[in-house]
Amino acid sequence: ETGVTQTPRHLVMGMTNKKSLKCEQHLGHNAMYWYKQSAKKPLELMFVYSLEERVENNSVPSRFSPECPNSSHLFLHLHTLQPEDSALYLCASSQDDLRGGDTQYFGPGTRLTVL
Amino acid sequence: AQSVTQLGSHVSVSEGALVLLRCNYSSSVPPYLFWYVQYPNQGLQLLLKYTTGATLVKGINGFEAEFKKSETSFHLTKPSAHMSDAAEYFCAVSGPGGGSNYKLTFGKGTLLTVNP
């Protein structure tokens, strides 16, 4: 595997379910990100981790819980979601310690549908 | 706070025609500027970026963009469109001008359609 991978690619869940999204980067990067992409809206930054430490929680509801066990892996744990949480969830990574101008490399995303 | 405006949510061109996708930003100081492309069912891929130096930036797949500070613009162009260019294009800014330097602020995207 190369680049940034995400699993699963598609997920359908009920509002009472608990599920997790997984992201893995094979680039040796130090920073990882979760974004939400909804129709007709700009990409929204949700969480940022640098060297496995959370540095950003962009006012995300507590029903989304991130986890970064090491610099290569990032999880997004989901519970009691709402239908409006249906979106494409993108993971990204960047090389350096959150420097401006650093390129973020994106995974293919997980298409989440909440019924 | 920084903001990005992409004029035209949908642009349609004929194959072989010029592609021009517009991006304007608001920032008190010149930021770092990016163009990303998203093909269907895929993530975002970097086309090009401007950080410092030459204001005309060349990217992949024949695209280029010019940073114009006086116009606060970073428009994306390609001389001759190809069918494979059909995708959604996102302009983004980060760096000086507000917030943490690493944060990317994205525009809403422009969907490019290429007609045969």
Tab-separated table of N, CA and C in Angstrom, chain A residues 22-111:
chain	number	residue	atom	x	y	z
A	22	LYS	N	-11.099	3.921	9.795
A	22	LYS	CA	-9.658	3.750	9.960
A	22	LYS	C	-8.912	4.458	8.847
A	23	CYS	N	-7.811	5.079	9.204
A	23	CYS	CA	-6.929	5.725	8.241
A	23	CYS	C	-5.505	5.295	8.524
A	24	GLU	N	-4.760	5.014	7.476
A	24	GLU	CA	-3.352	4.647	7.620
A	24	GLU	C	-2.539	5.388	6.565
A	25	GLN	N	-1.435	5.993	7.011
A	25	GLN	CA	-0.565	6.666	6.047
A	25	GLN	C	0.783	5.955	5.990
A	26	HIS	N	1.258	5.792	4.759
A	26	HIS	CA	2.480	5.034	4.492
A	26	HIS	C	3.595	5.974	4.021
A	27	LEU	N	3.519	7.236	4.456
A	27	LEU	CA	4.411	8.272	3.946
A	27	LEU	C	5.433	8.745	4.963
A	28	GLY	N	5.363	8.212	6.174
A	28	GLY	CA	6.290	8.649	7.209
A	28	GLY	C	6.012	10.045	7.728
A	29	HIS	N	4.771	10.483	7.617
A	29	HIS	CA	4.396	11.827	8.035
A	29	HIS	C	4.168	11.922	9.539
A	30	ASN	N	4.195	13.175	10.021
A	30	ASN	CA	4.029	13.412	11.455
A	30	ASN	C	2.652	13.926	11.852
A	31	ALA	N	1.893	14.438	10.905
A	31	ALA	CA	0.600	15.031	11.221
A	31	ALA	C	-0.508	14.331	10.442
A	32	MET	N	-1.668	14.181	11.090
A	32	MET	CA	-2.812	13.554	10.440
A	32	MET	C	-4.079	14.346	10.754
A	33	TYR	N	-5.023	14.290	9.832
A	33	TYR	CA	-6.209	15.139	9.879
A	33	TYR	C	-7.480	14.332	9.531
A	34	TRP	N	-8.588	14.728	10.130
A	34	TRP	CA	-9.907	14.266	9.683
A	34	TRP	C	-10.681	15.467	9.147
A	35	TYR	N	-11.280	15.281	7.961
A	35	TYR	CA	-12.140	16.281	7.361
A	35	TYR	C	-13.512	15.658	7.088
A	36	LYS	N	-14.518	16.533	7.066
A	36	LYS	CA	-15.861	16.136	6.651
A	36	LYS	C	-16.201	16.885	5.364
A	37	GLN	N	-16.658	16.139	4.355
A	37	GLN	CA	-17.056	16.751	3.098
A	37	GLN	C	-18.535	16.466	2.853
A	38	SER	N	-19.341	17.525	2.972
A	38	SER	CA	-20.774	17.416	2.727
A	38	SER	C	-21.112	18.103	1.415
A	39	ALA	N	-22.208	17.677	0.824
A	39	ALA	CA	-22.638	18.283	-0.437
A	39	ALA	C	-22.888	19.779	-0.238
A	40	LYS	N	-22.448	20.557	-1.200
A	40	LYS	CA	-22.705	22.003	-1.234
A	40	LYS	C	-21.993	22.789	-0.142
A	41	LYS	N	-21.089	22.162	0.603
A	41	LYS	CA	-20.365	22.868	1.658
A	41	LYS	C	-18.867	22.676	1.484
A	42	PRO	N	-18.087	23.645	1.905
A	42	PRO	CA	-16.625	23.463	1.846
A	42	PRO	C	-16.179	22.356	2.797
A	43	LEU	N	-15.020	21.807	2.521
A	43	LEU	CA	-14.456	20.816	3.438
A	43	LEU	C	-14.303	21.419	4.828
A	44	GLU	N	-14.672	20.632	5.828
A	44	GLU	CA	-14.595	21.087	7.205
A	44	GLU	C	-13.532	20.293	7.943
A	45	LEU	N	-12.565	21.001	8.510
A	45	LEU	CA	-11.564	20.350	9.331
A	45	LEU	C	-12.196	19.940	10.652
A	46	MET	N	-11.999	18.669	11.032
A	46	MET	CA	-12.590	18.179	12.278
A	46	MET	C	-11.523	18.065	13.372
A	47	PHE	N	-10.497	17.294	13.106
A	47	PHE	CA	-9.457	17.027	14.098
A	47	PHE	C	-8.089	17.048	13.441
A	48	VAL	N	-7.087	17.412	14.257
A	48	VAL	CA	-5.704	17.384	13.805
A	48	VAL	C	-4.855	16.733	14.884
A	49	TYR	N	-3.976	15.846	14.471
A	49	TYR	CA	-3.005	15.229	15.367
A	49	TYR	C	-1.603	15.523	14.847
A	50	SER	N	-0.724	15.883	15.771
A	50	SER	CA	0.673	16.063	15.430
A	50	SER	C	1.494	15.216	16.383
A	51	LEU	N	2.293	14.329	15.828
A	51	LEU	CA	3.096	13.415	16.649
A	51	LEU	C	2.226	12.737	17.705
A	52	GLU	N	1.073	12.280	17.263
A	52	GLU	CA	0.120	11.506	18.065
A	52	GLU	C	-0.596	12.311	19.139
A	53	GLU	N	-0.401	13.598	19.156
A	53	GLU	CA	-1.085	14.441	20.134
A	53	GLU	C	-2.142	15.284	19.425
A	54	ARG	N	-3.356	15.306	19.974
A	54	ARG	CA	-4.413	16.094	19.348
A	54	ARG	C	-4.144	17.573	19.555
A	55	VAL	N	-4.115	18.319	18.463
A	55	VAL	CA	-3.846	19.746	18.556
A	55	VAL	C	-5.033	20.580	18.107
A	56	GLU	N	-6.047	19.925	17.586
A	56	GLU	CA	-7.198	20.677	17.094
A	56	GLU	C	-8.448	19.835	17.256
A	57	ASN	N	-9.473	20.427	17.829
A	57	ASN	CA	-10.805	19.846	17.852
A	57	ASN	C	-11.721	20.978	17.442
A	58	ASN	N	-12.126	20.952	16.186
A	58	ASN	CA	-12.797	22.099	15.595
A	58	ASN	C	-14.280	22.120	15.921
A	59	SER	N	-14.598	22.160	17.233
A	59	SER	CA	-15.991	22.225	17.689
A	59	SER	C	-16.815	21.073	17.147
A	60	VAL	N	-16.231	19.897	17.182
A	60	VAL	CA	-16.911	18.708	16.670
A	60	VAL	C	-17.726	18.072	17.803
A	61	PRO	N	-18.966	17.649	17.514
A	61	PRO	CA	-19.781	17.010	18.560
A	61	PRO	C	-19.099	15.773	19.136
A	62	SER	N	-19.416	15.491	20.385
A	62	SER	CA	-18.750	14.387	21.088
A	62	SER	C	-19.126	13.010	20.540
A	63	ARG	N	-20.115	12.927	19.679
A	63	ARG	CA	-20.449	11.635	19.074
A	63	ARG	C	-19.377	11.189	18.079
A	64	PHE	N	-18.435	12.083	17.769
A	64	PHE	CA	-17.245	11.755	16.985
A	64	PHE	C	-16.056	11.746	17.933
A	65	SER	N	-15.344	10.629	17.986
A	65	SER	CA	-14.225	10.514	18.912
A	65	SER	C	-12.993	10.022	18.160
A	66	PRO	N	-11.967	10.859	18.024
A	66	PRO	CA	-10.769	10.433	17.300
A	66	PRO	C	-9.800	9.688	18.201
A	67	GLU	N	-8.936	8.914	17.544
A	67	GLU	CA	-7.879	8.202	18.261
A	67	GLU	C	-6.676	8.088	17.345
A	68	CYS	N	-5.506	8.374	17.885
A	68	CYS	CA	-4.274	8.288	17.095
A	68	CYS	C	-3.252	7.480	17.891
A	69	PRO	N	-3.240	6.165	17.739
A	69	PRO	CA	-2.348	5.327	18.544
A	69	PRO	C	-0.876	5.458	18.175
A	70	ASN	N	-0.597	5.834	16.941
A	70	ASN	CA	0.783	6.078	16.513
A	70	ASN	C	0.734	6.994	15.302
A	71	SER	N	1.874	7.419	14.821
A	71	SER	CA	1.895	8.447	13.773
A	71	SER	C	1.398	7.930	12.428
A	72	SER	N	1.201	6.622	12.284
A	72	SER	CA	0.758	6.077	11.007
A	72	SER	C	-0.732	5.790	10.956
A	73	HIS	N	-1.380	5.750	12.107
A	73	HIS	CA	-2.782	5.336	12.167
A	73	HIS	C	-3.647	6.383	12.832
A	74	LEU	N	-4.838	6.540	12.289
A	74	LEU	CA	-5.823	7.470	12.832
A	74	LEU	C	-7.185	6.825	12.719
A	75	PHE	N	-7.955	6.897	13.801
A	75	PHE	CA	-9.293	6.326	13.813
A	75	PHE	C	-10.301	7.430	14.115
A	76	LEU	N	-11.516	7.205	13.654
A	76	LEU	CA	-12.637	8.064	14.024
A	76	LEU	C	-13.751	7.143	14.498
A	77	HIS	N	-14.009	7.191	15.809
A	77	HIS	CA	-15.039	6.348	16.401
A	77	HIS	C	-16.359	7.102	16.377
A	78	LEU	N	-17.390	6.392	15.948
A	78	LEU	CA	-18.698	6.998	15.729
A	78	LEU	C	-19.742	6.343	16.625
A	79	HIS	N	-20.587	7.141	17.271
A	79	HIS	CA	-21.688	6.558	18.045
A	79	HIS	C	-22.838	7.537	18.122
A	80	THR	N	-24.028	6.972	18.069
A	80	THR	CA	-25.289	7.731	18.107
A	80	THR	C	-25.268	8.909	17.153
A	81	LEU	N	-24.955	8.605	15.893
A	81	LEU	CA	-24.901	9.666	14.896
A	81	LEU	C	-26.296	10.084	14.446
A	82	GLN	N	-26.355	11.209	13.769
A	82	GLN	CA	-27.578	11.763	13.230
A	82	GLN	C	-27.541	11.674	11.697
A	83	PRO	N	-28.704	11.683	11.057
A	83	PRO	CA	-28.715	11.631	9.591
A	83	PRO	C	-27.888	12.743	8.942
A	84	GLU	N	-27.828	13.915	9.574
A	84	GLU	CA	-27.047	15.017	8.995
A	84	GLU	C	-25.537	14.777	9.050
A	85	ASP	N	-25.129	13.701	9.728
A	85	ASP	CA	-23.715	13.346	9.750
A	85	ASP	C	-23.312	12.558	8.512
A	86	SER	N	-24.271	12.210	7.693
A	86	SER	CA	-23.964	11.513	6.436
A	86	SER	C	-23.096	12.417	5.571
A	87	ALA	N	-21.959	11.896	5.130
A	87	ALA	CA	-20.993	12.710	4.373
A	87	ALA	C	-19.839	11.821	3.940
A	88	LEU	N	-18.909	12.428	3.235
A	88	LEU	CA	-17.644	11.761	2.914
A	88	LEU	C	-16.619	12.216	3.951
A	89	TYR	N	-16.017	11.273	4.634
A	89	TYR	CA	-15.019	11.596	5.645
A	89	TYR	C	-13.638	11.298	5.073
A	90	LEU	N	-12.839	12.356	5.034
A	90	LEU	CA	-11.519	12.273	4.435
A	90	LEU	C	-10.441	12.363	5.491
A	91	CYS	N	-9.454	11.528	5.336
A	91	CYS	CA	-8.266	11.565	6.171
A	91	CYS	C	-7.125	12.157	5.350
A	92	ALA	N	-6.242	12.883	5.996
A	92	ALA	CA	-5.088	13.450	5.308
A	92	ALA	C	-3.875	13.395	6.223
A	93	SER	N	-2.705	13.490	5.635
A	93	SER	CA	-1.482	13.567	6.427
A	93	SER	C	-0.541	14.586	5.802
A	94	SER	N	0.356	15.127	6.614
A	94	SER	CA	1.389	16.033	6.119
A	94	SER	C	2.689	15.726	6.826
A	95	GLN	N	3.787	16.113	6.163
A	95	GLN	CA	5.096	15.650	6.593
A	95	GLN	C	5.558	16.273	7.899
A	96	ASP	N	5.518	17.590	7.958
A	96	ASP	CA	6.183	18.271	9.058
A	96	ASP	C	5.224	18.643	10.180
A	97	ASP	N	5.779	19.220	11.184
A	97	ASP	CA	5.021	19.494	12.390
A	97	ASP	C	4.157	20.737	12.220
A	98	LEU	N	3.128	20.582	11.362
A	98	LEU	CA	2.116	21.613	11.212
A	98	LEU	C	2.696	22.956	10.774
A	99	ARG	N	3.515	22.911	9.721
A	99	ARG	CA	4.038	24.149	9.158
A	99	ARG	C	3.118	24.673	8.076
A	100	GLY	N	2.993	25.967	7.993
A	100	GLY	CA	2.224	26.545	6.912
A	100	GLY	C	2.840	26.206	5.575
A	101	GLY	N	2.025	25.975	4.599
A	101	GLY	CA	2.513	25.660	3.269
A	101	GLY	C	2.793	24.197	3.037
A	102	ASP	N	2.680	23.383	4.077
A	102	ASP	CA	2.937	21.955	3.946
A	102	ASP	C	1.808	21.292	3.158
A	103	THR	N	2.155	20.423	2.243
A	103	THR	CA	1.131	19.745	1.449
A	103	THR	C	0.441	18.671	2.280
A	104	GLN	N	-0.857	18.655	2.217
A	104	GLN	CA	-1.617	17.580	2.848
A	104	GLN	C	-1.983	16.554	1.786
A	105	TYR	N	-1.762	15.299	2.099
A	105	TYR	CA	-2.048	14.187	1.204
A	105	TYR	C	-3.302	13.482	1.708
A	106	PHE	N	-4.268	13.325	0.813
A	106	PHE	CA	-5.574	12.823	1.207
A	106	PHE	C	-5.768	11.356	0.832
A	107	GLY	N	-6.541	10.669	1.675
A	107	GLY	CA	-7.007	9.345	1.334
A	107	GLY	C	-8.254	9.421	0.467
A	108	PRO	N	-8.777	8.260	0.051
A	108	PRO	CA	-9.943	8.244	-0.846
A	108	PRO	C	-11.260	8.526	-0.151
A	109	GLY	N	-11.268	8.469	1.190
A	109	GLY	CA	-12.479	8.796	1.918
A	109	GLY	C	-13.342	7.591	2.255
A	110	THR	N	-14.175	7.778	3.257
A	110	THR	CA	-15.217	6.817	3.617
A	110	THR	C	-16.558	7.511	3.426
A	111	ARG	N	-17.408	6.923	2.574
A	111	ARG	CA	-18.749	7.464	2.345
A	111	ARG	C	-19.659	6.910	3.420
